[in-house]
Amino acid sequence: MSQTPVSSPRFGMRMNATGIISGLIILCWAVIAVIGPTFAPHAPGDIVDFDFFGPMSEQLWLGSDYLGRDIFSRILLGTRYTVGISFGAVCIACFSGVVLGMTAAVTGGYFDTILSRVLDALNSIPSKLFGLVMVAAIGSSIPVLVILLAVIYTPGSYRFARALAVNCNTMDYVAVARARGEKTLYLIFQEILPNITGPVLADLGLRFVFIVLLLSGLSFLGLGVQPPNADWGSLVKENIGGLAFAAPAVIAPCLAIASLTISVNLLIDNLPVKIRDRS
Amino acid sequence: MPGQMTLLVLGRLGVTLLTLLIVSFVVFGATLLLPGDVVEILLGQAATPEAVAGLREAMHLDSPALVRYGQWLLGMAQGDFGMSYANNMPIADMIGGRLANTLRLAAVTSAIAVPLALFLGVTTAMYRGSSYDRMVTAAIVSVISVPEFLIATFAVLVFAVWLKWLPALSLANEVQGFGQLLKVFAMPVITLTFVISAQMIRMTRAAVIDALKMPYVEMALLKGASPTRMVLRHALPNAIGPIANAIALSLSYLLGGVIIVETIFNYPGIAKLMVDAVSTRDLPLIQSCAMIFCFGFLLLITIADIIAILSNPRLRK
Amino acid sequence: MTKPLVEVQDLRVEAQTDAGRRVEIIKGVSLTINEGEIVALIGESGSGKTTIALTLMGYTRTGCRISGGKTLLGGRDLVTMSERDRQKLRGTDVAYVPQSAAAAFNPSHRLIDQVIEVAGIHRLMSRTEAKIKAIELFHALALPDPETIGDRYPHQVSGGQLQRLAAAMALIGGPRLVIFDEPTTALDVTTQIEVLRAFKSVMRKGGMAGVYVSHDLAVVAQIADRIIVLKGGEIQEEGSTAQILESANHPYTRQLLAAFQPKPFAAPTPAAAETSVQRPLLEVTDIFAGFGPIQSNGLPYKTVLRNVSCKLERGHNLGLIGESGSGKSTLARVIAGLLPAARGHVQLDGRELDPTAGARSKEQLRRMQIVFQLADTALNPSRSVADILGRPLTFYHGQTGAAREARVGELLDMVQLPRALRHRMPGELSGGQKQRVNFARALAAKPAIILCDEITSALDTVVAAAIIDLLKNLQRELGLSYVFISHDLSTVQSICDQVMVMQHGEMVEMLANDQLPAGARHPYSKLLFASVPKLDPGWLDGLPTDISEHA
């Protein structure tokens, strides 16, 4: 293994080069999501090229789309939708999953049994299918998408957090706290939570990737972010016609998705062991 | 007196039935979320009060939701999927041929992906840390990190646009001869194989590596066993459960994949039918397709769990 | 003079730490083993004894590698040999008996197939011949049903039987050297006797050389010709068994031997006389407890404790002794309210306690604290020592800020730890330090009773002895009463004035300290006490052969 350990003395942790590069790419997309559109060379809706599927040029860095709009500007704006919606959804999903999971593990009994059974059943509905059915029923708007994606990924997060918390709960330090007379809330937040934070954050990262994939998939099917707004998935769908001549309009958003999701995966795989599995 | 194993298997089947019930409840519940009145949406401009009332009665919409749920479930159990909103045809007729198309696609994909993934999964575990292992692992991370449509797009770019070996679209209706068949299936199968093999290799590799860490494998080494013997005789028999699970879970990714792949390649399967139904908001059709998919998924997982129970030596007599 | 069978010369082994640093764990060890000689490698955890033993098979565990020296077996160097050649030696020339046979047998295959696998791998004999030889070995190892026991799966036989089957698996290839890696450590003492006896007789008959790795001098004294004492990857002392036992030179060896000296028992001074007429401090009556749903007869599905009663007088110590599965730890959890009893009463100061901890008053909980065996799992790894000790201070006594800080310092003084440790995380402490913090947390509550559940069992002998001394001192200073749970007679003997012997979840008998061990009347207590190995090399041979049948 040729890993070049770069140590950060302040945290006393080591991270290899792959991890650092991945982290920088993620950071870069996060910054673009927040301030990117202000730097867009063209308004995302303006038709700036008489030709469609134009090639890369000095004016249009990533060419033009099927209507002659600037793809670079549209990707900058699309970042906000893809990253924003996914991040919102993953936060809601993990927050509710972890709180429910820890509570179920500590309380046990019927609460645990029933909740686990129902959420496991929800988990057994393939995510894309769940998305299709719900979009068909309620339609697709950005708040709906955020809630929907959160609901789809809560059961998985619950299951993960519960398994970790159940492990922790069998530890003697929790038994000591119980014997001391501590209440459930103390057990959950003081004894268990600090010991599962690392793995839970890693899980949050993976779940973020799943959500980006599902959101892009739905948008690609035309069921996600609706025009005139466009996330990366919608950009691929809009310009799929350019595939036959390998237009940058279709390849660029593909690369955007891949760079984000692969980076998150690599970052998690290369996290210092200390964080990744402290449980 | 039933054995412990029988009890476990029966228990597992019970869990599957319960899960199916909960799933059907959720899928049915989607109708209730529909904003506005279904009938008015369906009739659109022609929604005169009489027409609305008539259709409501025809669709039993005035009965309580729970009763409708019971009727729907009962009908589904007997193979009666109800009528499509959009074109007023029995859903069973619309699904029939399409389901066969999808199953054919899934079967061809599995026949290629399962052996391929098992081979790669076991060998990467055996030679973990080698450059072969690292190459395969890197490829897997890339494949599972990107959406299915991206892989499909990439496959089209490579095989249809640059190499010009295959057509970008497939239409199963016009298949004539083996060569044609190959061309029709090639793109969807290549894409799906990539998608599900990646998952399967990853999980199989992890399962075998876990088994290789067991003390009895070290014991085999200290008895003078060769690496091959350690894997085949000592690690694999104990990894059957997890591997069966890996295969079942990966085949379930086939579902997600098939939805995208059928759409992108215009393949006339049940997933394409479902995606089209979403744009017309044809809920009964969507619900039927969803139930078929969920049923297939649960069936796979249940079979895998039962294999795991049967392969557990601790339960043997 | 014939050449020795094994010659290890200046052996060095390196291990890679999690942080990627390389550390030498075996620092230049040289030793020889003659044909037919049994040599013991003795030392505490981390002394490198297992690592050295494994290098005799040309094997190091993941993350370790041999960085220097030679390991000659019959004149051939295992270090420089190709892996293929090493494979040929393993199982035929040198064989291995693992610490936990339960983990070393593959759950998927029948026992006989695993026992004779060596014959198949090395094409030593036909399957039928191998089976006949295996059955002979089963007879020699005194296994029950030798003809048919091989047809079972590993989970269908007991731990002691598995350990003997593992020996059969090692002997089938007719090795010249057998490595025993702590083969009886995981067993209860009464089982250990049978297994040791079986090992000793087959090794004596076969005339093979052996390496016996152990941390227990008394066990080693029964079987080894020569003893090598290891510490920190270096040899401390080497000599014949008699030499080491009678005239050890090295201070470390003497420390190990001292741990076997019967410790003086001083009856705890009862607290002030005014309390002597009162009720017992803790009284447990007719407890039934277990796991799983309550059945129609009012007992849990799996009943672990049946009809157990005992009491603890103020200022005295009650010992609970028994083997694994005797229910002694379960009783502690019932008393602490962690596992509610199905039936029976727990009384503190004559007042009934609720079966569950959650329903007891804070004052009741405060007066009784529990300390667990494994300090690794008993201390929350993500909280500092100051937080761990401070929480009971805040919880029971409402102390915060400077008062709390000062008290944490005092507690660390009490358990003889430097005050500077308060900022450390548990992961940064040694095993003995962790156990002291674990105990200090119980002291923080200012309890009347401390339930000590096997608190010295996971520690090395020398460290454990120090903890026991600490317990005695604190008892004198603070007027504590202990319920002391252990599987080890000498520990219980040194601290408890009343001892309850338990078996299968029931009380076998109650003995006073001066009745230990000779005053035992019940056959099981007699067996249990007689099974504790003694330093005398003739102890095992001197035991009546039918001893274990009394149980």
CSV table of N, CA and C in Angstrom, one decimal, chain B residues 215-216 218-219 221-227 229 233-234 237-238 313-317, chain C residues 57 59 61 87 90 96 103-104 106-109 114 117-118 121-122 153 155-156 169:
chain,number,residue,atom,x,y,z
B,215,PRO,N,-11.2,-17.8,13.3
B,215,PRO,CA,-10.1,-18.6,13.8
B,215,PRO,C,-10.0,-19.9,13.1
B,216,TYR,N,-11.1,-20.5,12.6
B,216,TYR,CA,-11.0,-21.9,12.1
B,216,TYR,C,-10.2,-21.8,10.7
B,218,GLU,N,-7.6,-19.8,10.2
B,218,GLU,CA,-6.2,-19.8,10.7
B,218,GLU,C,-5.8,-21.2,11.1
B,219,MET,N,-6.7,-21.9,11.7
B,219,MET,CA,-6.4,-23.3,12.1
B,219,MET,C,-6.1,-24.1,10.9
B,221,LEU,N,-4.9,-23.1,8.1
B,221,LEU,CA,-3.6,-22.8,7.7
B,221,LEU,C,-2.5,-23.5,8.5
B,222,LEU,N,-2.7,-23.6,9.8
B,222,LEU,CA,-1.8,-24.2,10.7
B,222,LEU,C,-1.8,-25.7,10.5
B,223,LYS,N,-2.8,-26.3,9.8
B,223,LYS,CA,-2.8,-27.7,9.5
B,223,LYS,C,-2.1,-27.9,8.2
B,224,GLY,N,-1.7,-26.9,7.5
B,224,GLY,CA,-0.9,-27.0,6.3
B,224,GLY,C,-1.8,-26.9,5.1
B,225,ALA,N,-3.0,-26.3,5.2
B,225,ALA,CA,-3.9,-26.2,4.1
B,225,ALA,C,-3.4,-25.1,3.1
B,226,SER,N,-3.6,-25.3,1.8
B,226,SER,CA,-3.3,-24.3,0.8
B,226,SER,C,-4.3,-23.2,0.9
B,227,PRO,N,-3.9,-22.0,0.4
B,227,PRO,CA,-4.9,-20.8,0.3
B,227,PRO,C,-6.2,-21.2,-0.3
B,229,ARG,N,-7.6,-24.1,-0.6
B,229,ARG,CA,-8.4,-25.0,0.3
B,229,ARG,C,-9.0,-24.2,1.4
B,233,ARG,N,-12.9,-24.7,1.1
B,233,ARG,CA,-13.5,-25.7,2.1
B,233,ARG,C,-13.9,-25.0,3.4
B,234,HIS,N,-13.1,-24.0,3.8
B,234,HIS,CA,-13.3,-23.5,5.2
B,234,HIS,C,-14.1,-22.2,5.2
B,237,PRO,N,-18.2,-22.3,2.8
B,237,PRO,CA,-19.4,-22.9,3.4
B,237,PRO,C,-20.1,-22.1,4.5
B,238,ASN,N,-19.3,-21.3,5.1
B,238,ASN,CA,-19.8,-20.4,6.2
B,238,ASN,C,-20.2,-19.1,5.7
B,313,PRO,N,-25.0,-24.4,9.9
B,313,PRO,CA,-24.7,-25.8,10.5
B,313,PRO,C,-25.1,-25.9,11.9
B,314,ARG,N,-25.3,-24.8,12.6
B,314,ARG,CA,-25.6,-25.0,14.0
B,314,ARG,C,-27.1,-25.4,14.2
B,315,LEU,N,-27.8,-25.4,13.1
B,315,LEU,CA,-29.2,-25.8,13.2
B,315,LEU,C,-29.4,-27.2,12.7
B,316,ARG,N,-28.3,-27.8,12.3
B,316,ARG,CA,-28.4,-29.2,11.8
B,316,ARG,C,-28.5,-30.2,12.9
B,317,LYS,N,-29.1,-31.3,12.6
B,317,LYS,CA,-29.2,-32.3,13.6
B,317,LYS,C,-28.0,-33.3,13.6
C,57,MET,N,5.9,-22.5,13.8
C,57,MET,CA,5.2,-23.0,12.6
C,57,MET,C,5.5,-22.2,11.4
C,59,TYR,N,4.8,-19.0,11.2
C,59,TYR,CA,3.6,-18.2,11.0
C,59,TYR,C,3.5,-17.0,11.9
C,61,ARG,N,0.8,-13.7,12.9
C,61,ARG,CA,-0.5,-13.1,12.7
C,61,ARG,C,-0.5,-11.9,11.8
C,87,GLN,N,4.0,-25.1,4.4
C,87,GLN,CA,2.7,-25.8,4.4
C,87,GLN,C,2.9,-27.3,4.6
C,90,ARG,N,3.5,-28.0,8.3
C,90,ARG,CA,2.5,-27.8,9.3
C,90,ARG,C,1.5,-29.0,9.3
C,96,TYR,N,-0.6,-27.8,16.1
C,96,TYR,CA,-1.1,-26.7,17.0
C,96,TYR,C,-2.4,-27.0,17.7
C,103,ALA,N,-13.7,-21.9,18.7
C,103,ALA,CA,-13.6,-21.1,17.5
C,103,ALA,C,-12.8,-21.7,16.4
C,104,ALA,N,-11.9,-22.7,16.8
C,104,ALA,CA,-11.0,-23.2,15.8
C,104,ALA,C,-11.6,-24.3,15.0
C,106,ASN,N,-14.4,-25.6,12.5
C,106,ASN,CA,-15.3,-25.0,11.5
C,106,ASN,C,-16.7,-25.5,11.7
C,107,PRO,N,-17.7,-24.6,12.0
C,107,PRO,CA,-19.0,-25.0,12.3
C,107,PRO,C,-19.7,-25.8,11.2
C,108,SER,N,-19.2,-25.7,10.0
C,108,SER,CA,-19.9,-26.3,8.8
C,108,SER,C,-19.6,-27.8,8.6
C,109,HIS,N,-18.5,-28.3,9.2
C,109,HIS,CA,-18.1,-29.7,8.9
C,109,HIS,C,-18.2,-30.5,10.2
C,114,GLN,N,-12.8,-32.9,10.2
C,114,GLN,CA,-11.8,-31.9,10.5
C,114,GLN,C,-10.6,-32.5,11.2
C,117,GLU,N,-8.5,-34.1,8.6
C,117,GLU,CA,-8.2,-33.3,7.4
C,117,GLU,C,-6.6,-33.3,7.1
C,118,VAL,N,-5.8,-33.3,8.2
C,118,VAL,CA,-4.4,-33.2,8.0
C,118,VAL,C,-3.9,-34.4,7.2
C,121,ILE,N,-4.8,-33.6,3.6
C,121,ILE,CA,-4.0,-32.6,2.9
C,121,ILE,C,-2.6,-33.1,2.6
C,122,HIS,N,-2.0,-33.8,3.5
C,122,HIS,CA,-0.6,-34.2,3.3
C,122,HIS,C,-0.5,-35.7,2.7
C,153,TYR,N,-21.4,-32.4,15.0
C,153,TYR,CA,-20.9,-31.1,14.6
C,153,TYR,C,-20.3,-30.4,15.9
C,155,HIS,N,-20.9,-27.7,17.5
C,155,HIS,CA,-21.8,-27.1,18.5
C,155,HIS,C,-22.5,-28.2,19.3
C,156,GLN,N,-22.3,-29.4,19.0
C,156,GLN,CA,-23.0,-30.5,19.7
C,156,GLN,C,-22.2,-31.1,20.8
C,169,MET,N,-6.8,-33.7,16.7
C,169,MET,CA,-6.6,-33.1,15.4
C,169,MET,C,-5.1,-32.8,15.2
